[in-house]
Coordinates of C-alpha atoms in Angstrom, one line a residue:
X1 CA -3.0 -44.9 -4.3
X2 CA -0.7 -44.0 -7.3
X3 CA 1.0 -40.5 -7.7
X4 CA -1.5 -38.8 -9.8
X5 CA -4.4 -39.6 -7.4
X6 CA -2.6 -38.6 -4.6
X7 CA -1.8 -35.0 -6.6
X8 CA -5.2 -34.3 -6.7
X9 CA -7.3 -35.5 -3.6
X10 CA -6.9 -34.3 -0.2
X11 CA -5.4 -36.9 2.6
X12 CA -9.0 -38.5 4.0
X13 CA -10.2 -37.1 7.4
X14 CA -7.9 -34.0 7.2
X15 CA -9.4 -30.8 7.6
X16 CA -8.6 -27.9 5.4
X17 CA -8.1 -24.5 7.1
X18 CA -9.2 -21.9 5.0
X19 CA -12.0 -23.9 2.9
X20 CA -15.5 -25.2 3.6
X21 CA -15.4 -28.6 2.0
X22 CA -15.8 -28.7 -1.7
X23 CA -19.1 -28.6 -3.1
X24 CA -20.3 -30.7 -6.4
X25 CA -20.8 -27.0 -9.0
X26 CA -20.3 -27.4 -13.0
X27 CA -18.3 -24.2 -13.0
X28 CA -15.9 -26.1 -9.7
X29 CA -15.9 -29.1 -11.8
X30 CA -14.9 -27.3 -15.5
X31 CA -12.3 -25.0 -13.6
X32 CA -10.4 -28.1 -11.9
X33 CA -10.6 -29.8 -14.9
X34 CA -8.6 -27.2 -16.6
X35 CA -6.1 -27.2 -14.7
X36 CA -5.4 -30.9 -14.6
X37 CA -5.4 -30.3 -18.3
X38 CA -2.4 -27.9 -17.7
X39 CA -0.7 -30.1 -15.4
X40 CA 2.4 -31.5 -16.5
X41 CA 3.6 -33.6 -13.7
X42 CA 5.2 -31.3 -11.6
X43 CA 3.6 -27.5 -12.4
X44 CA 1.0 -26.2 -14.8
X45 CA 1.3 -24.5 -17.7
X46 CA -0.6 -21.0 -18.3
X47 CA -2.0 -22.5 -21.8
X48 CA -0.6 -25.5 -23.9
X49 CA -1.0 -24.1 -26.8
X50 CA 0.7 -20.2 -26.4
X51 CA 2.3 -20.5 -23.2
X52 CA 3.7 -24.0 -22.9
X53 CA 6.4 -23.7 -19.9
X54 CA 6.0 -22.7 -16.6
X55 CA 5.9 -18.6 -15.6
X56 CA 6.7 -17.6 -12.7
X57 CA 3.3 -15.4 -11.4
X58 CA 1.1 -17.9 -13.1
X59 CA 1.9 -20.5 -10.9
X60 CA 1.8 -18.4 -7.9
X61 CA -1.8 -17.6 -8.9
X62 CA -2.6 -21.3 -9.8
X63 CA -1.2 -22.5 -6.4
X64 CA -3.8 -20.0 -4.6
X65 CA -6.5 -21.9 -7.0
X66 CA -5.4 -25.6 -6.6
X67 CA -4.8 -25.4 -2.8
X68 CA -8.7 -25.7 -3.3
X69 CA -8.1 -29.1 -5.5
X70 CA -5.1 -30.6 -3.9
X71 CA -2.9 -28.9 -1.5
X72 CA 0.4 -31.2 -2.5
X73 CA -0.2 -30.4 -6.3
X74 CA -0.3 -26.6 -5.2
X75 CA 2.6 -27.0 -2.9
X76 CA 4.7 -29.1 -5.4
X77 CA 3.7 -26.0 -8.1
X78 CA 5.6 -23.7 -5.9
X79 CA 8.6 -26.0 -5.2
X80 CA 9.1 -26.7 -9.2
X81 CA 9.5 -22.9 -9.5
X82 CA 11.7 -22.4 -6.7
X83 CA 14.4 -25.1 -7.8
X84 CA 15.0 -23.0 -10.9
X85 CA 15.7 -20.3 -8.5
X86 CA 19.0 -18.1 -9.8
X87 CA 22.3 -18.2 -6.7
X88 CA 22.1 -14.5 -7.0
X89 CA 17.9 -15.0 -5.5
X90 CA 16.0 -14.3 -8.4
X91 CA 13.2 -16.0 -9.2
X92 CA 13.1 -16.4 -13.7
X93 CA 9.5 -15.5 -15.5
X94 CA 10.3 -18.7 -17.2
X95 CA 11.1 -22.3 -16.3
X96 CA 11.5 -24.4 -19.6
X97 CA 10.3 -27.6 -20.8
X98 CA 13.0 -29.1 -22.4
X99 CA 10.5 -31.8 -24.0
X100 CA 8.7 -28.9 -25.7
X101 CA 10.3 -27.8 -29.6
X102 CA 12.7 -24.4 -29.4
X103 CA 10.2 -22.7 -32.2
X104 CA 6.9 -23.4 -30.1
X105 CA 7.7 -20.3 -27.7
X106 CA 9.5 -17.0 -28.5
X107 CA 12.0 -16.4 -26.4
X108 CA 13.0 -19.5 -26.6
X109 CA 15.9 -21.4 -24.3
X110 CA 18.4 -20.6 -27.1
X111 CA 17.4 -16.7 -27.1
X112 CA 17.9 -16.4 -22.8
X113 CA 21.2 -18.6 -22.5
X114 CA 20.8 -18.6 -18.6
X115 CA 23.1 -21.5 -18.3
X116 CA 26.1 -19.5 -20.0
X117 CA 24.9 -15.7 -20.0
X118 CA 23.8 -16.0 -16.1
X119 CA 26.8 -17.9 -15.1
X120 CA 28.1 -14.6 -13.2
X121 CA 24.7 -14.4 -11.1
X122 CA 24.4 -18.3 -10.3
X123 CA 21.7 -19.7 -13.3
X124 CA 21.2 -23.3 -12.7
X125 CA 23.2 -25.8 -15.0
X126 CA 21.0 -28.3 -15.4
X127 CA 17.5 -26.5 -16.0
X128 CA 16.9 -23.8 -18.7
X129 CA 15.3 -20.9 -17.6
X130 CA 14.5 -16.9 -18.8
X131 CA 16.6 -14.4 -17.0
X132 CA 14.3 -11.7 -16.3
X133 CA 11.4 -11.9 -13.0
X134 CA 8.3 -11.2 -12.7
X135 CA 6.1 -10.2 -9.8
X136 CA 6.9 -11.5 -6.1
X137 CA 3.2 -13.3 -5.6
X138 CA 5.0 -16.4 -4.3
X139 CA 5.6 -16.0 -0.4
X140 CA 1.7 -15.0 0.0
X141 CA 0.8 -18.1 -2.6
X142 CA 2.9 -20.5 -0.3
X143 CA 1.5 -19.1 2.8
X144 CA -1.9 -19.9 1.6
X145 CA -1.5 -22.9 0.3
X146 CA 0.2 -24.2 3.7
X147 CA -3.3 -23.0 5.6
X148 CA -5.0 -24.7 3.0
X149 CA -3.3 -27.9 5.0
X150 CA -1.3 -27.0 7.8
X151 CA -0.5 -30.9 8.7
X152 CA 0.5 -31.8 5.3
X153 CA 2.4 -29.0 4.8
X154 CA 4.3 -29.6 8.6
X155 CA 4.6 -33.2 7.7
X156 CA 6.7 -32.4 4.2
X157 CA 8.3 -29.0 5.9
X158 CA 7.0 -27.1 3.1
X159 CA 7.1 -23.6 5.1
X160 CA 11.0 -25.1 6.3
X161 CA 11.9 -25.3 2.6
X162 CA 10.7 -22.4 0.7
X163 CA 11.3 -19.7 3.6
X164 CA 15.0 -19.7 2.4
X165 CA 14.2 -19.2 -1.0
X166 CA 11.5 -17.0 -0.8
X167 CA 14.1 -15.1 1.8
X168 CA 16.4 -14.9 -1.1
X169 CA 13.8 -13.7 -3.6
X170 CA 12.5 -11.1 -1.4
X171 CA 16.6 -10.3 -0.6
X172 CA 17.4 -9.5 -4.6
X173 CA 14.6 -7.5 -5.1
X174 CA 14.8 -5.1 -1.7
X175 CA 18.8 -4.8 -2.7
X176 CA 19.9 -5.7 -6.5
X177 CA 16.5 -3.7 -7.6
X178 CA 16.5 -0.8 -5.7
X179 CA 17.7 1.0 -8.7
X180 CA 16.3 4.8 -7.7
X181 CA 17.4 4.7 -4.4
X182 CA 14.2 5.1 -2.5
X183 CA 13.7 1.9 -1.3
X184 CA 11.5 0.3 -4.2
X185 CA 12.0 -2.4 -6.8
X186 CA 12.1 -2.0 -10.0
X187 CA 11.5 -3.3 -13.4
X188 CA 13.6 -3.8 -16.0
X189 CA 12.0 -4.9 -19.0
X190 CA 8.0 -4.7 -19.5
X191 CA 7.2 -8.4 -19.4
X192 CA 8.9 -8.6 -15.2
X193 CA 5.4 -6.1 -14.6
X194 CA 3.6 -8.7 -16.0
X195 CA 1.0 -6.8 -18.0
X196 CA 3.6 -6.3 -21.3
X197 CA 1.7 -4.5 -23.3
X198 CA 0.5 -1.8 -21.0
X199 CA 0.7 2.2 -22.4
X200 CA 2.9 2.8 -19.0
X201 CA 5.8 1.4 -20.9
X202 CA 4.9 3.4 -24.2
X203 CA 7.2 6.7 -22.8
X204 CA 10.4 4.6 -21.5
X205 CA 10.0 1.9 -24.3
X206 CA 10.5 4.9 -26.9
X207 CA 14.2 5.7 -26.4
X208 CA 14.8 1.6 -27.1
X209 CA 16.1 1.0 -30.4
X210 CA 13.5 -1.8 -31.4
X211 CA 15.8 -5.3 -32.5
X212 CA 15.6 -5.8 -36.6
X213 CA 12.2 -7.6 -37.2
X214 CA 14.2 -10.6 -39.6
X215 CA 16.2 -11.1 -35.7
X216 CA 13.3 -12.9 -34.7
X217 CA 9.8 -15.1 -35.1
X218 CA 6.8 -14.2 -33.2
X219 CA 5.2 -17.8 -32.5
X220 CA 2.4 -15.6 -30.4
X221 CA 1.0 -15.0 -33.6
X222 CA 0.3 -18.4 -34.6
X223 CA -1.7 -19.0 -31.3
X224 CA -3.6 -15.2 -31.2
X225 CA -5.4 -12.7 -33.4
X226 CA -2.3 -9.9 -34.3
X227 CA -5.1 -7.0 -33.9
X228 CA -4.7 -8.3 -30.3
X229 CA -1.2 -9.2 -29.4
X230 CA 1.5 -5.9 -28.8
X231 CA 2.6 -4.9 -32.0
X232 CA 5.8 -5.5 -34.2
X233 CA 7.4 -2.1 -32.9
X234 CA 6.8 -2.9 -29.2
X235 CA 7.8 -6.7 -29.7
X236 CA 11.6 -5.1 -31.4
X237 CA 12.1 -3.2 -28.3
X238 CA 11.3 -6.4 -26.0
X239 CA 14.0 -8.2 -28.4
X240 CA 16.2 -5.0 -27.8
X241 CA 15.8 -4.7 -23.7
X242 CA 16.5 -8.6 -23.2
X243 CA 19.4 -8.8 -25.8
X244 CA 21.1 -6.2 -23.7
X245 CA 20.6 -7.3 -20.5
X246 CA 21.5 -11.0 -21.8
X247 CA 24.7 -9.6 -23.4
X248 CA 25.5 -7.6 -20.1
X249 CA 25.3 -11.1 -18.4
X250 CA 22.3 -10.4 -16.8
X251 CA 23.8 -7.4 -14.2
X252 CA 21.1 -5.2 -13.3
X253 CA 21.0 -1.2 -13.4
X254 CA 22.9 -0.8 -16.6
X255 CA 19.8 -1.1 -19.1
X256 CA 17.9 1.4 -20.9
X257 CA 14.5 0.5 -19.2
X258 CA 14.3 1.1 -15.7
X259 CA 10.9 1.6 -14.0
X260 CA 9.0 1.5 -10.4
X261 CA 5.8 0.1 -10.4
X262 CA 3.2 0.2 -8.0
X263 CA 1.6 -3.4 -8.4
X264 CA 5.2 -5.4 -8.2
X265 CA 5.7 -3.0 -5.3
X266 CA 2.5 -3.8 -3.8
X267 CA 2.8 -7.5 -4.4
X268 CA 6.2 -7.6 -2.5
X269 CA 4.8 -5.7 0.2
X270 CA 1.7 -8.3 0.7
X271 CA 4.6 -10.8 0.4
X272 CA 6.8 -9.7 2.9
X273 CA 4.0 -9.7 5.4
X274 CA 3.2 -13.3 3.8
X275 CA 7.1 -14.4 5.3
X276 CA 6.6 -12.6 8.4
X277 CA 3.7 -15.0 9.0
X278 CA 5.7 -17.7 7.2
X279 CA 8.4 -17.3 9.7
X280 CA 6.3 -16.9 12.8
X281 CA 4.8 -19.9 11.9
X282 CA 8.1 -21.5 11.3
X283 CA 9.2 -20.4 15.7
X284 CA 10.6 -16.4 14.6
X285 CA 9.1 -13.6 15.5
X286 CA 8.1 -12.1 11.9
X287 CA 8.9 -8.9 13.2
X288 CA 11.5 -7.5 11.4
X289 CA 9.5 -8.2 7.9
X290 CA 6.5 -6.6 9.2
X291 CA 8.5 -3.9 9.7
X292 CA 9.8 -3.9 6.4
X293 CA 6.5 -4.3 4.9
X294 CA 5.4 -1.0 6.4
X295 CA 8.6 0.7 5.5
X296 CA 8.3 -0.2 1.9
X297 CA 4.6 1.0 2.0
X298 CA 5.5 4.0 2.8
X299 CA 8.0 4.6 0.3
X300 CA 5.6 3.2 -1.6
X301 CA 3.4 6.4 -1.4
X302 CA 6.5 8.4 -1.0
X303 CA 7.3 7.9 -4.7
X304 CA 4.0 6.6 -6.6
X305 CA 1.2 8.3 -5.3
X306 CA -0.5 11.2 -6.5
X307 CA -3.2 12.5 -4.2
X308 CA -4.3 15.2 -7.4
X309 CA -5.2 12.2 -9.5
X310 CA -6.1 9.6 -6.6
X311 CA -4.2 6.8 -7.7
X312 CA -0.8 5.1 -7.4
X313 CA 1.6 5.4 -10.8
X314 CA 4.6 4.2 -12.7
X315 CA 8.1 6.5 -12.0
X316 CA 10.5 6.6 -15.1
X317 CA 14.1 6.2 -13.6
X318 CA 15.7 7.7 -16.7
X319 CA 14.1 11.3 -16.2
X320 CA 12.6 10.3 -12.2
X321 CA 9.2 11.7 -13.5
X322 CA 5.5 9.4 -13.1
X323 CA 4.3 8.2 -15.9
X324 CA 1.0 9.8 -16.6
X325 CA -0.9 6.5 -17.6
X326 CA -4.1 5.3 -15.6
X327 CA -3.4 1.8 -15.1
X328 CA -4.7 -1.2 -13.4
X329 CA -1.5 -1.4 -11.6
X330 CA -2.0 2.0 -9.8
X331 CA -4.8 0.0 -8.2
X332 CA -3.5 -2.8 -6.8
X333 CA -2.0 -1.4 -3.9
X334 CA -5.8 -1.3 -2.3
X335 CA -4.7 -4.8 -1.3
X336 CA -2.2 -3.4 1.0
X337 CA -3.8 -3.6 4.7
X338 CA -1.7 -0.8 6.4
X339 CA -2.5 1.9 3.6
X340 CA -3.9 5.2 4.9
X341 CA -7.8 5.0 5.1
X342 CA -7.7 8.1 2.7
X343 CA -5.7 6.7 0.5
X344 CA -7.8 3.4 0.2
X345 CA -10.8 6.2 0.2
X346 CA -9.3 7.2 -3.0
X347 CA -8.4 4.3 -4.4
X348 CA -12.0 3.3 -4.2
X349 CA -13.0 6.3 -5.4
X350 CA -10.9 6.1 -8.7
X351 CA -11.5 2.7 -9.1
X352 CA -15.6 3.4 -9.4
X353 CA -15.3 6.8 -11.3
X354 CA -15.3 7.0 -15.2
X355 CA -11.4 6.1 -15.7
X356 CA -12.3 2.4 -14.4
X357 CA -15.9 2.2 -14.2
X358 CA -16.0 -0.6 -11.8
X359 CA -19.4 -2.2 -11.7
X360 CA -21.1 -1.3 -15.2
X361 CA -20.1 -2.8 -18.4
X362 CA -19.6 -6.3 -17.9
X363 CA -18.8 -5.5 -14.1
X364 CA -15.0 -6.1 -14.6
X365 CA -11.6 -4.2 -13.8
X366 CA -10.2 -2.9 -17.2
X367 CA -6.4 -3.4 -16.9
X368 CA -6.0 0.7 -18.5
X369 CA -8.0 4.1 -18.4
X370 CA -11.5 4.1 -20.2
X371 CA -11.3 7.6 -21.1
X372 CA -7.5 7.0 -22.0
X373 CA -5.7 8.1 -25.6
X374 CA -4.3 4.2 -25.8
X375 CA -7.1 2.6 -24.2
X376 CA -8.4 -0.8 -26.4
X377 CA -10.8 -3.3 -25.3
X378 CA -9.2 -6.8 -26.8
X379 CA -4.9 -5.7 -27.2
X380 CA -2.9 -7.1 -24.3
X381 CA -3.2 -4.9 -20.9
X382 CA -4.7 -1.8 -22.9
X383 CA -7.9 -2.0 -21.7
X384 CA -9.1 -5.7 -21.7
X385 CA -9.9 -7.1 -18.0
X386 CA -7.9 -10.2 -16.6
X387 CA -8.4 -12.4 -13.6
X388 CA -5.6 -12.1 -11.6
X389 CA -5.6 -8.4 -11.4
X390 CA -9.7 -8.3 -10.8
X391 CA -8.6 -11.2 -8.2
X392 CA -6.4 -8.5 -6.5
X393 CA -8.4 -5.3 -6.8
X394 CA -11.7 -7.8 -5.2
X395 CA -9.3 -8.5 -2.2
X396 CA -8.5 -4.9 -1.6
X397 CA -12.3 -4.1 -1.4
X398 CA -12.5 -6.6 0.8
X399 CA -9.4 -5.6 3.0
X400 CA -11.1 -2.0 3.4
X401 CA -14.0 -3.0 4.0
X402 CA -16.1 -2.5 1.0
X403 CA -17.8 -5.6 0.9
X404 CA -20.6 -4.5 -1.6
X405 CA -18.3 -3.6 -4.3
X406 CA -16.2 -7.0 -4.1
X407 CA -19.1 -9.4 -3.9
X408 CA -20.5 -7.3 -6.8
X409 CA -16.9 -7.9 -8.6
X410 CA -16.8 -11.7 -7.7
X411 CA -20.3 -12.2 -8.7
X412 CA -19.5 -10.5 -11.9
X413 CA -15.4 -12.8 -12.5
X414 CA -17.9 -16.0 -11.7
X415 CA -20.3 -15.1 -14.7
X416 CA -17.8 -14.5 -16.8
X417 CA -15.7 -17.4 -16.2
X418 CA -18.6 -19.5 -17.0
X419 CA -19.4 -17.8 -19.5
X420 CA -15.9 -17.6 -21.3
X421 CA -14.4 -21.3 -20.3
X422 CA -12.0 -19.5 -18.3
X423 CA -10.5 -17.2 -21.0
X424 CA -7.3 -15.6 -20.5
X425 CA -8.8 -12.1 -20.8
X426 CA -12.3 -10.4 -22.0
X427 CA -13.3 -7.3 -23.5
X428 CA -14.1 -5.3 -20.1
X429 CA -17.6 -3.7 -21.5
X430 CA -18.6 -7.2 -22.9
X431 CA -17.3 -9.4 -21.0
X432 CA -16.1 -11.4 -24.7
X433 CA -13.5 -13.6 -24.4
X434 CA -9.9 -12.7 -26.2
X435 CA -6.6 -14.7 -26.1
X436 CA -6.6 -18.3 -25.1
X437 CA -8.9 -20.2 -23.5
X438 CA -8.9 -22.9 -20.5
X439 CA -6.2 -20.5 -18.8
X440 CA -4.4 -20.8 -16.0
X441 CA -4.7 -18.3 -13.6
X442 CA -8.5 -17.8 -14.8
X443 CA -9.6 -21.3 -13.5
X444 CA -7.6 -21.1 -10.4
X445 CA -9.0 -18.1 -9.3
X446 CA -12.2 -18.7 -9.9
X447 CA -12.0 -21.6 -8.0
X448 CA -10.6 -19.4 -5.1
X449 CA -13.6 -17.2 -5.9
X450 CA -15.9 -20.3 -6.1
X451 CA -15.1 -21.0 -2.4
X452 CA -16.5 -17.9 -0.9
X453 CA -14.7 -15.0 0.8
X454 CA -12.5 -15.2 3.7
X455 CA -15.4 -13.9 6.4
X456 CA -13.6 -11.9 8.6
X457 CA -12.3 -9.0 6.2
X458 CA -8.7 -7.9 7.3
X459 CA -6.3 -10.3 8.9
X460 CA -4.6 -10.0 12.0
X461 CA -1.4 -11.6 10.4
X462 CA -1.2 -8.1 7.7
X463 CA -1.7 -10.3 4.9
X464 CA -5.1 -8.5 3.8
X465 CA -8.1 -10.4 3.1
X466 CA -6.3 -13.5 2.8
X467 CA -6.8 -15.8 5.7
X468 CA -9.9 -16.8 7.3
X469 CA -8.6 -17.3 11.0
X470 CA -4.7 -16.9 12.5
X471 CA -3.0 -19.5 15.0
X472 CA -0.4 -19.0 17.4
X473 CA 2.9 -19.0 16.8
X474 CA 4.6 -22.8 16.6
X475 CA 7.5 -24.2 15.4
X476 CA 6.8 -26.5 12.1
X477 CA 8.7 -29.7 12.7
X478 CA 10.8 -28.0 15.2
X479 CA 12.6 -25.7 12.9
X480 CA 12.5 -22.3 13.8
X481 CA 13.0 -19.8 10.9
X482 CA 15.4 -16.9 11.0
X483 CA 13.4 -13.6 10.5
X484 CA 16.4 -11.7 8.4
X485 CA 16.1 -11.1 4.9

């Protein structure tokens, strides 16, 4: 069997874990396809067109969706990623192609200089990369994707490899971020949050001196409508924040833009109970990372909720205030299975009331407040609804036990997947497709989706809604895993 056959079968006569086995479905069938259009060899792009390298969330969310297609093409997704992996821990939004022109992608290699400008914080030499993050999805992606084939996984000590790294990840985040003090990460430019455009960032983004629009080319343009890409003042201020912290050799806590979101909060939290599991599994005891999961959640609610508005929100280090702005992100942390049942009450609550609407319309999560002052339905995170964040919100339903609401929510991804060919957002009352299509993330997940929910609701391991059944502890090839960060 040649290499690209063996990336995208499963070994014969080996059982998958968390799957029933595949069964023939159009929407199944389109949704692998796009990905294997993506592939490049050794990760996925998001889109060939608009996003032609690798980004760091996207191919923690394609992982979850190809452990469904080929566990080793999932697991290898995860290893790319992780070899571009900074000394200092981090984790870079972007992994470049070097095959693929400077001027197809703005910020391009040229703009980041991690091989020169990242020397100080241990940028690889030999691989390009950006020198900003973006959310920690990757320890609960590789923890999937080794139950999606525990013996393949064991027999290439995947788990043995990427628990160091993923150690390391967690490591700069939990100490190099913790810029407020209180225990959380934070962001320090808009596009680590991963929604870029969202009116949380309008407030801090306003004291950035935007860069001088002749500084730079916007290639997004060429590849979307301008009505529905972040506009030429936002995109100056981008320029601004990563010129800085390029020119400041990439040392956090000296930037203009500093900011604790719930979502990348939430995300690490689900992930550090992800590497407890990992660890278990690889002969630790997990406990310590449990531990810190629930000690993070806490601060968590400590310093982003707000029990008046009954939902989770950004915290602007400059002046230590919240940020006032209903977004998706101050859902997310539903996915969290230790949170108070009255705060998940709430949650829920918010989630179905007029700010988000959640089940009329198209049936979709908008990514920012209905009712809201900024609130459009096609511009970037400002109201249009994407599949990685529905993905999470249908997960936390399902973690609290409101199983109505997330079958009504998957039921309503599936259509519009079909629908849209997998588009990379859609207007949330419609359900019309915006940006590019044939992404990603939208495929992936849906074939997540497309393979039913895991039946038995919370998991024992405190990974949510994740796993479908949980197995002793046992050492993977023999190695037993330290449990420290």
């Amino acid at each position: 069997m040649d290499r690209t056959a063996r990336l995208t079968s499963s070994p014969a006569g080996r059982a998958i874990a968390y799957d029933p086995p595949p069964v023939p479905d159009s929407l199944h069938v389109r949704a692998a396809q796009a990905l294997a259009d993506n592939w490049t060899g050794t990760s996925t792009v998001p889109s060939r067109g608009l996003y032609p390298h690798q980004w760091s969330w996207d191919s923690a969310f394609i992982a979850i969706g190809l452990r469904h297609v080929s566990p080793l093409r999932a697991q290898t997704e995860l290893e790319t990623l992780l070899d571009s992996q900074w000394g200092d821990g981090r984790v870079p939004h972007i992994v470049f192609n070097p095959s693929v022109p400077l001027d197809a992608y703005f910020p391009s290699p040229d703009f980041w200089r991690s091989s020169t400008a990242g020397r100080a914080a241990g940028a690889p030499r030999t691989v390009q990369t950006s020198g900003i993050v973006q959310p920690p999805v990757h320890a609960l992606a590789a923890w999937l994707v080794h139950r999606a084939d525990p013996e393949l996984s064991a027999e290439r000590g995947f788990l043995a490899r990427v628990y160091p790294r993923l150690a390391a990840w967690h490591r700069y985040l939990l100490h190099r971020r913790d810029l407020g003090g209180g225990g959380l990460a934070s962001v320090v430019h808009p596009w680590e949050q991963g929604m870029d455009n969202s009116p949380c960032w309008d407030a801090p983004l306003s004291r950035v001196t935007p860069a001088p629009a002749r500084s730079f080319r916007r290639a997004d343009l060429e590849h979307g409508a301008p009505e529905d890409r972040p506009t030429d003042l936002d995109y100056g201020r981008y320029v601004r924040l990563a010129t800085d912290y390029r020119d400041g050799e990439y040392a956090d806590g000296t930037g203009e833009f500093a900011v604790e979101d719930p979502a990348f909060n939430a995300l690490l939290i689900a992930s550090e109970h992800a590497l407890a599991r990992i660890a278990h599994e690889l002969g630790a005891t997990g406990t310590a990372r449990h531990t810190r999961a629930q000690r993070l959640t806490a601060a968590l609610i400590d310093r982003l909720w707000d029990p008046a508005e009954g939902m989770f929100f950004c915290r602007d280090l400059a002046d230590g205030r919240l940020i006032g702005e209903r977004s998706v992100s101050g859902l997310i942390p539903l996915l969290l299975p230790e949170l108070p049942r009255d705060i998940a009450g709430a949650l829920v609550r918010t989630l179905s009331g007029p700010h988000f609407a959640l089940g009329t319309g198209a049936g979709l999560v908008p990514s920012y407040d209905l009712l809201g002052e900024a609130f459009d339905p096609h511009r970037y995170w400002r109201g249009p609804a994407w599949f990685n964040t529905g993905w999470l919100v249908e997960r936390g339903l399902r973690t609290h036990g409101e199983r109505q609401r997330a079958d009504a929510l998957r039921e309503a991804m599936l259509r519009t997947a079909d629908a849209t060919g997998f588009a990379e957002y859609v207007d949330p009352h419609t359900g019309e497709a915006c940006g590019a299509l044939g992404f990603g993330w939208s495929a992936a997940l849906t074939l997540d989706l497309l393979h039913g929910p895991p039946p038995h609701g919370v998991s024992p391991a405190g990974t949510g809604a994740f796993d479908q059944k949980d197995k002793g502890a046992r050492a993977v090839n023999g190695v037993k895993g330290g449990d420290r960060g």
